[in-house]
Amino acid sequence: MSAPSDSFDTAQVPEPKVSEREARQVAEAAREQGWRKPSFAKELFLGRFRLDLIHPHPAPPAEDVRRGEAFLATLREFCETRIDGAQIEREARIPDEVVDGLKELGAFGMKIDRKYGGLGLTQVYYNKALALVGMANASIGALLSAHQSIGVPQPLKMFGTQEQKDAFLPRLARTDISAFLLTEPDVGSDPARLATTAVRDGDDYVLDGVKLWTTNGVVADLLVVMARVPKSEGHKGGITAFVVEADSPGITVENRNTFMGLRGLENGVTRFHQVRVPAANRIGPEGAGLKIALTTLNTGRLSLPAMCVGAGKWCLKIAREWTAAREQWGKPVAHHEAVGEKISFIAATTFALEAVVDLASQMADEDRNDIRIEAALAKLYGSEMGWLMADELVQIRGGRGFETADSLAARGERAVPAEQVLRDMRINRIFEGSTEIMHLLIAREAVDAHLAVAGDIIDPDKTLSDKAKAGAQAGAFYARWLPKLVAGAGQLPNSYAEFHPKGHLDLSAHLRYVERTSRKLARSTFYAMSRWQGRMETKQGFLGRIVDIGAELFAMSAACVRAEMLRTQGEHGREAYQLADVFCRQSRIRVEELFTRLWSNTDDVDRKVVNGVLAGTYTWLEEGVIDPSGDGPWIADATPGPSERDNVRRPIR
């Protein structure tokens, strides 16, 4: 790698100023446009309940199970004997010897092929490993997940050249830590405004810019950096992905960020000033960076809900033990209905969430289905339900739930870190796509079939001729599709009879409900598109509820299929049927409430209040406020240039 040239000037590259429409076009261009394989969730949103795509539950090959279980046993022993979660919480750092131990186990190469020195685990066992290590300490789960799910290994596996794989994957499997750098101080979920640039100069690109919230960035050896290549003669330009050596001249880690949870997270602010990166380190062609990132996340998103499953299992264990020991008014608190319903929610939801993650993971391993919606739903549902389970555990524990583990131990009680788990879980609703962004992303995929046939009708840039052609195409599509939403297997009392075996609860009724409700969901979506047409994309409250209904239906389906699989395998089948039944009953109540809120809500008046707040109409309500916030800008200056701060990068060797 050649030395940086101080005379090379990239300051003339302006920060992109984009309109809302341009931003949407960038996001749309990054989507996978086609559906080459079937998708259970996509069909669900279209009113087609394709149970055959997930039942019988797919099963992993015996050799994958053997190797996966062997690694889990080794990892469990390591977690129990080498990881002190309380120490990590107190010192706000994962000890180097723990990281070194994980490297020796091969935990940094779980998803890397064995020919490159990795373990070559399946997605199913990778997720089980993350759930296990996340229970020991959530920061360690984040470390491993950021390295493998969104860091350098996965995009190289999918889009890298053979030379890149040979050069980097052996390092990443055993010794090197990687990080993914996309977010900037003024760029979050709107990548069209990405300001970091990569300008071609001979055999190199020269990077300039600032990246924020770089998980693993403080200790990383290799980085995936998303930067904008200016369009020029011979260069398509656009957002492009690069593998960058973290110790390259011109890279400064300016800050190690601290958060309300995940105190051991090595997350920072990284500045690039005239950093030279060989063109050979570019992943894919120029302009393909966002598509690479989104494609990587199709399975990468499954790591986060996997850790939510682990948290749910821990919450259930603590809830069971505590509510059996704690007595109020003459009986254990578990037998008081107000507490019992919380325990039931945690147990049923943990079962369903594990069903969702394992099903989506196994489908990812088999590669028979397109799981982009399933993975996104798993992330959305897991982060929301995981947070609720942790919150319910704190409530069950009462004052002890609010008290720190160290304080509990200091006065002689069991050091249960319930409040820490709540803090650690909160970021999941923001990590890797906030709940609000996930709603919009999933909604876009869910209505893809409609936009494919009728999109030109509502596109203001299309000509009258284009709109007429689209109208004819849409008419033919809906003439075939709409009649199929009137009746289906969900109205036949004997449908899905295999889910009501003798001596077990009846899950077939829940699957019939899912089938009927998927058609109702599709009708509601069609009605909304007919009503709002081009304004549909602004109805984010409506779209969010549509997605939430789909998530519940997916979870119900996965729970029933998992229960039947466990029954046929003779593994707690009766108990699994009980958990699936109670989850589906709870889920159906949530679904009915969401349907009501599709059309009976405060969206319009909320918007008026928001406009009033921004216009200063209600500033009188803020009178008397004492604001403990410090001084400074809302968004830090990210002007390119040399760093004026010390480098706090801390590589682990």
XYZ file of C-alpha atoms in Angstrom:
653
model
C 0.000 0.000 0.000
C 1.500 3.302 -1.078
C 1.958 6.215 1.303
C -0.719 8.913 1.532
C -0.236 12.022 -0.552
C -0.824 15.211 1.442
C -1.197 17.117 -1.782
C -4.103 15.001 -3.000
C -7.182 17.184 -2.549
C -10.631 15.668 -2.083
C -12.157 18.711 -0.414
C -13.642 19.768 -3.747
C -16.081 16.835 -3.636
C -19.265 18.401 -2.228
C -21.463 16.785 0.386
C -24.471 15.380 -1.483
C -27.700 17.347 -1.260
C -30.615 15.149 -2.261
C -34.357 15.478 -2.450
C -36.776 13.018 -0.874
C -37.456 11.516 -4.280
C -33.750 11.102 -5.039
C -33.213 9.444 -1.671
C -35.997 6.982 -2.404
C -34.508 6.229 -5.805
C -31.154 5.367 -4.237
C -32.831 3.036 -1.745
C -34.940 1.455 -4.481
C -31.918 0.867 -6.704
C -30.217 -1.013 -3.860
C -33.105 -3.469 -3.487
C -33.034 -6.928 -4.948
C -35.497 -6.395 -7.742
C -36.501 -9.954 -8.548
C -37.928 -12.947 -6.703
C -36.116 -15.966 -8.096
C -37.213 -18.258 -5.285
C -40.484 -18.618 -3.371
C -41.042 -16.679 -0.152
C -43.476 -17.811 2.518
C -43.806 -14.323 4.006
C -44.233 -12.613 0.621
C -47.042 -15.011 -0.212
C -48.572 -14.406 3.227
C -48.857 -10.678 2.560
C -50.498 -11.474 -0.790
C -53.183 -13.548 0.917
C -51.691 -16.903 -0.048
C -50.943 -19.147 2.933
C -48.238 -21.451 1.518
C -47.827 -23.822 4.462
C -46.039 -26.231 2.134
C -43.050 -23.874 2.067
C -42.367 -24.349 5.802
C -44.027 -27.661 6.702
C -42.719 -30.241 7.351
C -40.152 -28.195 9.221
C -36.831 -28.347 7.318
C -34.170 -30.405 9.086
C -30.376 -30.004 9.011
C -28.049 -32.795 7.833
C -26.807 -35.071 10.624
C -23.165 -34.064 10.113
C -24.038 -30.372 10.492
C -25.828 -31.199 13.727
C -22.900 -33.207 15.042
C -20.340 -30.495 14.361
C -22.663 -27.756 15.579
C -23.485 -29.475 18.860
C -19.820 -30.245 19.488
C -18.905 -26.576 19.114
C -21.818 -25.465 21.326
C -20.583 -27.788 24.078
C -17.091 -26.293 23.887
C -18.451 -22.746 23.756
C -20.745 -23.364 26.731
C -17.809 -24.517 28.858
C -15.871 -21.415 27.819
C -18.792 -19.132 28.695
C -19.240 -20.753 32.104
C -15.564 -20.772 33.068
C -13.874 -17.919 31.207
C -16.450 -15.123 30.912
C -17.275 -12.905 33.877
C -20.233 -10.825 32.724
C -20.239 -8.766 35.932
C -16.600 -7.811 35.362
C -17.357 -6.674 31.811
C -20.231 -4.568 33.118
C -18.078 -2.972 35.843
C -15.029 -2.312 33.672
C -16.964 -1.509 30.477
C -14.582 -3.665 28.479
C -14.264 -7.255 27.328
C -10.906 -8.492 28.666
C -8.326 -9.184 25.971
C -7.849 -12.715 27.280
C -11.544 -13.435 26.655
C -11.244 -12.190 23.071
C -8.085 -14.252 22.614
C -9.869 -17.313 23.996
C -12.737 -16.846 21.556
C -10.230 -16.602 18.717
C -8.612 -19.867 19.827
C -12.032 -21.563 19.848
C -12.634 -20.395 16.301
C -15.640 -18.290 17.350
C -14.592 -15.499 14.979
C -14.745 -17.935 12.086
C -18.035 -19.677 12.803
C -19.499 -18.744 9.406
C -16.245 -18.897 7.447
C -15.656 -21.970 5.280
C -13.305 -24.595 6.687
C -10.988 -24.315 3.684
C -10.112 -20.822 4.922
C -9.591 -21.954 8.516
C -13.118 -21.283 9.739
C -15.574 -23.627 11.408
C -18.085 -23.603 8.555
C -21.113 -23.779 10.845
C -24.615 -23.532 9.464
C -26.746 -20.445 10.035
C -28.768 -22.456 12.562
C -25.753 -23.258 14.739
C -24.161 -19.862 14.265
C -27.333 -18.348 15.690
C -27.437 -20.866 18.548
C -23.849 -19.947 19.387
C -24.678 -16.231 19.425
C -27.678 -16.873 21.686
C -25.430 -18.828 24.059
C -22.594 -16.322 24.241
C -25.083 -13.431 24.397
C -26.517 -14.900 27.598
C -23.033 -14.799 29.139
C -22.669 -11.164 28.091
C -24.549 -9.287 25.377
C -21.482 -7.224 24.415
C -19.659 -10.404 23.411
C -22.621 -11.423 21.280
C -22.474 -8.024 19.577
C -18.705 -8.360 19.056
C -19.024 -11.696 17.269
C -22.134 -10.733 15.357
C -20.768 -7.423 14.066
C -17.618 -9.249 12.958
C -19.385 -12.031 11.024
C -22.945 -10.969 10.231
C -22.227 -7.513 8.803
C -18.417 -7.265 8.961
C -15.906 -8.281 6.295
C -16.476 -12.095 6.115
C -20.066 -12.156 4.837
C -19.785 -9.635 1.963
C -16.535 -11.286 0.874
C -18.197 -14.689 0.970
C -21.021 -13.451 -1.265
C -19.342 -10.864 -3.505
C -15.570 -11.049 -3.053
C -13.048 -12.212 -5.615
C -11.106 -15.396 -5.038
C -8.007 -13.311 -4.413
C -9.811 -11.313 -1.729
C -11.105 -14.463 -0.058
C -7.639 -16.024 -0.059
C -6.094 -12.854 1.369
C -8.573 -11.951 4.087
C -10.739 -14.895 5.170
C -7.947 -16.905 6.879
C -7.091 -13.803 8.940
C -10.737 -13.186 9.811
C -11.289 -16.809 10.821
C -8.638 -16.844 13.542
C -6.844 -13.586 14.286
C -8.455 -10.438 12.899
C -11.565 -8.565 14.030
C -13.710 -6.729 11.487
C -16.202 -3.865 11.564
C -18.825 -2.439 9.191
C -18.737 1.338 8.571
C -21.787 2.906 6.925
C -23.401 5.381 9.352
C -22.145 8.965 9.529
C -22.905 11.817 11.952
C -25.611 13.157 9.627
C -26.423 9.950 7.735
C -28.411 7.095 9.227
C -31.094 5.252 7.285
C -30.831 7.649 4.313
C -27.657 6.520 2.528
C -28.300 8.827 -0.425
C -26.684 11.555 1.672
C -23.512 9.564 2.330
C -20.629 12.073 2.506
C -17.533 9.864 2.817
C -15.800 9.837 -0.558
C -13.497 7.443 -2.382
C -11.735 9.127 -5.290
C -9.781 7.012 -7.771
C -6.096 7.917 -8.015
C -4.046 5.505 -10.093
C -4.188 2.029 -8.594
C -5.773 3.312 -5.382
C -8.862 5.001 -4.076
C -8.407 7.863 -1.610
C -10.941 7.887 1.243
C -12.037 10.995 3.149
C -14.853 11.268 5.676
C -16.129 10.427 9.148
C -18.002 7.320 10.256
C -20.121 7.094 13.414
C -21.177 4.162 15.639
C -18.585 1.821 14.236
C -19.278 -1.343 16.253
C -15.937 -3.144 16.737
C -14.265 -0.120 15.137
C -12.097 0.598 18.176
C -10.443 -2.834 18.115
C -10.890 -3.826 14.469
C -8.090 -4.983 12.170
C -10.145 -4.918 8.959
C -13.023 -2.635 7.986
C -15.816 -2.722 5.433
C -16.219 0.932 4.482
C -19.053 2.345 2.407
C -17.951 5.437 0.501
C -19.220 7.457 -2.435
C -17.173 7.289 -5.631
C -17.767 10.462 -7.674
C -19.046 9.833 -11.178
C -16.449 10.610 -13.801
C -15.211 9.457 -17.178
C -14.777 5.709 -16.999
C -16.258 5.534 -13.495
C -19.910 4.758 -12.873
C -19.537 6.095 -9.361
C -21.992 5.630 -6.525
C -21.806 4.095 -3.066
C -19.098 1.452 -3.092
C -17.764 -1.099 -0.593
C -14.078 -1.425 0.303
C -12.001 -3.660 2.572
C -9.678 -1.326 4.477
C -6.778 -2.158 6.774
C -7.616 -0.465 10.079
C -4.026 0.603 10.698
C -3.726 2.441 7.374
C -2.112 5.890 7.576
C -4.772 8.575 7.840
C -7.273 6.542 9.901
C -8.009 7.867 13.381
C -10.445 6.396 15.896
C -11.410 9.666 17.547
C -13.721 8.412 20.263
C -14.878 5.250 21.993
C -18.599 5.767 22.462
C -20.461 4.715 25.614
C -24.106 3.711 25.859
C -26.871 2.935 28.332
C -26.319 -0.768 27.679
C -23.760 -3.054 26.043
C -21.063 -1.432 28.133
C -18.371 -3.712 26.713
C -19.116 -2.625 23.136
C -16.060 -1.320 21.254
C -17.956 1.267 19.248
C -16.358 4.455 17.999
C -16.020 7.418 15.667
C -13.558 6.846 12.819
C -12.072 9.569 10.614
C -10.505 8.926 7.201
C -8.111 11.548 5.870
C -6.583 10.804 2.484
C -6.479 7.100 3.234
C -5.184 5.146 0.279
C -6.922 1.846 -0.424
C -5.834 -0.438 -3.286
C -8.441 -0.780 -5.997
C -8.038 -4.526 -5.544
C -9.750 -4.106 -2.157
C -12.989 -2.890 -3.701
C -15.820 -5.396 -3.154
C -17.887 -5.691 -6.301
C -18.223 -2.944 -8.907
C -18.529 0.761 -8.221
C -22.022 1.707 -7.120
C -22.868 -1.746 -5.757
C -22.127 -0.971 -2.096
C -25.687 -0.594 -0.842
C -26.899 -3.655 -2.704
C -24.038 -5.633 -1.170
C -24.920 -4.327 2.297
C -28.620 -5.132 1.970
C -28.004 -8.576 0.491
C -25.579 -9.346 3.296
C -28.243 -8.382 5.819
C -30.779 -10.809 4.356
C -29.309 -13.476 6.605
C -27.158 -11.235 8.807
C -30.263 -9.838 10.469
C -30.994 -13.252 11.966
C -28.170 -12.895 14.492
C -29.946 -10.209 16.496
C -33.227 -12.100 17.083
C -31.139 -15.180 17.901
C -29.656 -13.281 20.839
C -33.170 -12.145 21.784
C -34.107 -15.827 22.011
C -31.256 -16.374 24.454
C -32.400 -13.409 26.523
C -35.959 -14.730 26.535
C -34.820 -18.111 27.817
C -32.892 -16.421 30.628
C -35.881 -14.213 31.495
C -38.070 -17.319 31.729
C -35.594 -19.091 34.019
C -35.335 -16.128 36.392
C -39.088 -15.528 36.353
C -39.760 -19.179 37.217
C -37.248 -19.362 40.036
C -38.072 -15.980 41.550
C -41.869 -16.230 41.457
C -41.764 -19.674 43.053
C -39.582 -18.396 45.921
C -41.238 -15.024 46.506
C -44.501 -15.205 48.480
C -47.163 -12.533 48.909
C -50.511 -12.904 50.678
C -49.953 -16.536 51.519
C -48.842 -17.960 48.185
C -46.022 -17.698 45.622
C -46.426 -14.601 43.447
C -46.525 -16.819 40.349
C -50.014 -17.905 41.412
C -51.315 -14.340 41.413
C -52.972 -13.770 38.045
C -51.361 -10.375 37.431
C -47.906 -11.969 37.657
C -48.893 -15.276 36.084
C -49.956 -13.667 32.821
C -46.514 -12.108 32.504
C -44.845 -15.497 33.008
C -47.143 -17.019 30.399
C -46.273 -14.239 27.957
C -42.528 -14.759 28.446
C -42.775 -18.554 28.060
C -45.028 -18.507 24.998
C -43.148 -15.703 23.281
C -39.754 -17.316 23.845
C -41.081 -20.515 22.252
C -42.482 -18.632 19.248
C -39.424 -16.464 18.769
C -37.143 -19.497 18.793
C -39.488 -21.074 16.238
C -39.200 -18.008 13.988
C -35.399 -17.818 14.202
C -34.769 -21.546 13.745
C -37.202 -21.796 10.838
C -35.753 -18.782 9.016
C -32.202 -19.959 9.719
C -32.852 -23.453 8.413
C -34.458 -22.002 5.290
C -31.349 -19.843 4.847
C -29.150 -22.945 5.080
C -31.223 -24.874 2.554
C -31.335 -21.875 0.186
C -34.596 -23.067 -1.329
C -36.549 -19.943 -0.391
C -35.986 -16.220 -0.624
C -35.970 -15.225 3.051
C -35.390 -11.469 2.814
C -38.827 -10.745 4.336
C -38.622 -13.607 6.841
C -35.247 -12.387 8.142
C -36.494 -8.816 8.381
C -39.638 -9.948 10.208
C -37.509 -12.013 12.603
C -35.369 -8.967 13.381
C -38.383 -6.698 13.837
C -40.402 -9.166 15.910
C -37.454 -10.406 17.938
C -36.265 -6.951 18.946
C -39.747 -5.770 19.928
C -40.768 -8.903 21.815
C -37.344 -9.357 23.378
C -37.556 -5.876 24.870
C -41.062 -6.569 26.187
C -39.951 -9.824 27.822
C -37.041 -8.088 29.558
C -39.350 -5.290 30.705
C -41.848 -7.788 32.106
C -39.066 -9.548 34.013
C -38.040 -6.267 35.652
C -41.682 -5.720 36.629
C -41.951 -9.237 38.036
C -38.825 -8.658 40.108
C -40.200 -5.358 41.389
C -37.670 -3.182 43.205
C -35.067 -5.906 42.819
C -35.517 -5.677 39.057
C -34.503 -2.004 39.180
C -31.552 -2.700 41.483
C -28.151 -3.551 40.004
C -26.646 -7.005 40.392
C -23.696 -5.570 42.363
C -26.053 -3.871 44.805
C -28.069 -7.052 45.269
C -24.896 -9.012 45.979
C -23.609 -6.361 48.381
C -26.613 -6.842 50.629
C -26.517 -10.625 50.439
C -28.988 -11.505 47.664
C -28.563 -13.296 44.366
C -26.909 -10.979 41.822
C -29.596 -11.057 39.105
C -28.776 -8.482 36.378
C -32.367 -7.890 35.228
C -31.923 -4.143 34.802
C -28.741 -4.721 32.800
C -30.513 -7.098 30.427
C -33.235 -4.480 29.928
C -30.613 -1.864 29.085
C -28.721 -4.246 26.819
C -31.887 -5.258 24.958
C -33.039 -1.716 24.231
C -30.593 -1.128 21.381
C -32.022 -4.057 19.419
C -34.968 -1.880 18.394
C -32.425 0.448 16.722
C -29.512 -1.792 15.642
C -29.379 -2.951 12.000
C -32.476 -0.987 11.045
C -34.770 0.659 13.580
C -38.278 -0.670 14.087
C -39.633 2.258 12.071
C -37.238 1.634 9.177
C -37.927 -2.106 9.284
C -41.633 -1.363 8.964
C -41.000 0.617 5.784
C -38.503 -1.879 4.363
C -40.802 -4.850 4.896
C -43.839 -2.930 3.666
C -42.000 -2.121 0.435
C -41.245 -5.804 -0.137
C -44.765 -6.818 0.868
C -46.399 -4.588 -1.767
C -43.804 -5.389 -4.433
C -46.244 -7.461 -6.485
C -48.715 -4.562 -6.531
C -46.093 -2.023 -7.556
C -44.821 -4.364 -10.256
C -48.180 -4.290 -12.024
C -49.643 -0.939 -10.931
C -46.642 1.176 -9.945
C -46.673 3.245 -13.130
C -50.267 4.291 -12.446
C -49.273 6.178 -9.317
C -45.864 7.371 -10.568
C -46.143 11.123 -11.315
C -43.227 10.937 -13.773
C -44.908 8.415 -16.068
C -46.684 9.473 -19.246
C -50.381 8.963 -19.887
C -49.463 6.195 -22.300
C -47.416 4.427 -19.626
C -50.257 4.793 -17.145
C -52.743 3.346 -19.630
C -50.538 0.305 -20.236
C -50.088 -0.149 -16.497
C -53.842 0.113 -16.007
C -54.489 -2.697 -18.458
C -51.782 -4.843 -16.856
C -53.117 -4.150 -13.370
C -56.662 -4.943 -14.430
C -55.636 -8.370 -15.670
C -53.639 -9.095 -12.494
C -56.381 -8.069 -10.076
C -59.054 -9.894 -12.065
C -57.159 -13.105 -11.318
C -55.986 -12.235 -7.796
C -58.936 -10.608 -6.032
C -61.413 -13.515 -6.395
C -58.910 -15.784 -4.630
C -59.113 -13.583 -1.524
C -62.784 -14.388 -0.947
C -62.535 -18.001 0.239
C -59.860 -20.480 1.209
C -58.825 -23.446 3.309
C -59.228 -21.422 6.498
C -62.998 -21.703 6.139
C -62.983 -25.507 5.960
C -63.288 -27.083 9.439
C -61.052 -30.064 8.618
C -58.159 -28.130 7.096
C -54.672 -28.718 8.529
C -55.995 -31.724 10.481
C -52.459 -33.050 11.070
C -52.065 -30.213 13.580
C -54.750 -31.728 15.828
C -53.342 -35.159 16.719
C -55.096 -37.280 19.298
C -54.345 -36.258 22.858
C -52.991 -32.833 21.914
C -54.425 -29.337 21.789
C -55.874 -28.147 18.493
C -53.406 -26.044 16.503
C -55.263 -26.545 13.231
C -57.748 -23.849 14.266
C -54.913 -21.369 14.591
C -53.577 -22.217 11.141
C -57.048 -21.783 9.686
C -57.095 -18.375 11.371
C -53.746 -17.516 9.789
C -55.049 -18.505 6.340
C -58.223 -16.429 6.700
C -56.362 -13.496 8.163
C -53.700 -13.458 5.461
C -56.482 -12.970 2.905
C -57.999 -10.231 5.036
C -54.580 -8.591 5.269
C -54.187 -8.667 1.496
C -57.661 -7.182 0.999
C -56.860 -4.401 3.451
C -53.627 -3.608 1.625
C -55.411 -3.525 -1.739
C -58.131 -1.264 -0.385
C -55.534 1.114 1.040
C -53.670 1.273 -2.283
C -56.918 1.995 -4.085
C -57.799 4.694 -1.581
C -54.467 6.486 -1.236
C -52.634 5.464 -4.441
C -49.440 7.551 -4.656
C -49.878 8.797 -1.088
C -49.687 5.247 0.247
C -45.968 5.596 1.012
C -46.720 8.488 3.383
C -49.120 6.371 5.465
C -46.380 4.998 7.665
C -48.681 4.262 10.600
C -50.920 2.130 8.394
C -47.973 0.351 6.767
C -46.420 -0.365 10.161
C -49.608 -2.064 11.354
C -49.833 -4.108 8.150
C -46.290 -5.340 8.745
C -46.964 -6.057 12.429
C -49.959 -8.193 11.477
C -47.784 -10.110 9.015
C -45.143 -10.612 11.701
C -47.713 -12.098 14.071
C -49.037 -14.429 11.374
C -45.516 -15.568 10.527
C -44.769 -16.199 14.206
C -48.004 -18.163 14.665
C -47.192 -20.315 11.643
C -43.633 -20.956 12.825
C -44.805 -21.817 16.350
C -47.317 -24.377 15.091
C -44.860 -25.956 12.678
C -42.200 -26.197 15.397
C -44.642 -27.771 17.846
C -45.587 -30.429 15.301
C -41.921 -31.094 14.521
C -41.143 -31.577 18.226
C -44.156 -33.884 18.582
C -43.057 -36.112 15.708
C -39.537 -36.232 17.130
C -40.842 -37.144 20.573
C -39.234 -34.074 22.159
C -41.691 -32.406 24.555
C -44.414 -32.501 21.910
C -47.349 -32.125 24.297
C -45.736 -29.194 26.096
C -44.766 -27.603 22.773
C -48.376 -27.812 21.621
C -49.425 -26.058 24.847
C -46.950 -23.243 24.339
C -47.869 -22.846 20.672
C -51.560 -22.767 21.561
C -51.232 -20.067 24.206
C -48.908 -18.023 21.989
C -51.399 -18.153 19.111
C -54.223 -17.103 21.422
C -52.185 -14.153 22.661
C -51.114 -13.298 19.117
C -54.666 -13.374 17.780
C -55.701 -10.739 20.305
C -52.851 -8.505 19.134
C -53.787 -9.085 15.485
C -57.423 -8.118 16.017
C -56.343 -4.944 17.788
C -54.013 -4.088 14.906
C -56.799 -4.594 12.361
C -59.013 -2.240 14.347
C -56.241 0.347 14.400
C -55.800 0.160 10.616
C -58.867 2.335 10.210
C -59.588 3.602 13.715
C -56.547 5.557 14.847
C -55.231 9.030 15.591
C -52.810 9.268 12.650
C -54.389 12.412 11.152
C -54.724 14.337 14.402
C -51.250 13.204 15.443
C -49.899 14.818 12.295
C -51.630 18.089 13.125
C -50.161 18.104 16.613
C -46.703 17.385 15.218
C -47.003 20.340 12.846
C -48.054 22.483 15.779
C -45.128 21.339 17.911
C -42.640 22.144 15.154
C -44.306 25.520 14.528
C -43.949 26.441 18.193
C -47.675 26.379 18.934
C -47.209 24.534 22.204
C -43.995 26.053 23.521
C -45.995 27.302 26.499
C -46.176 23.661 27.569
C -42.388 23.648 27.960
C -42.278 26.642 30.275
C -40.382 26.001 33.497
C -38.261 23.211 32.047
C -34.858 22.613 33.574
C -32.792 21.030 30.813
C -29.744 19.072 32.057
C -28.389 18.752 28.508
C -24.962 20.178 27.801
C -24.003 22.692 25.150
C -22.989 21.783 21.625
C -24.498 21.092 18.205
C -27.147 18.443 17.705
C -24.966 16.809 15.047
C -21.182 16.849 15.253
C -19.180 18.473 12.481
C -17.959 15.860 10.032
C -16.041 18.084 7.624
C -13.290 16.038 5.916
C -9.761 16.812 6.965
C -6.953 15.664 9.204
C -7.843 14.543 12.708
C -7.164 16.854 15.624
C -7.704 14.176 18.255
C -5.676 11.323 19.674
C -6.135 7.911 18.108
C -7.889 5.657 20.655
C -7.756 2.559 18.469
C -6.862 -0.456 20.613
C -6.023 -3.507 18.482
C -6.099 -6.853 20.288
C -3.058 -8.887 19.298
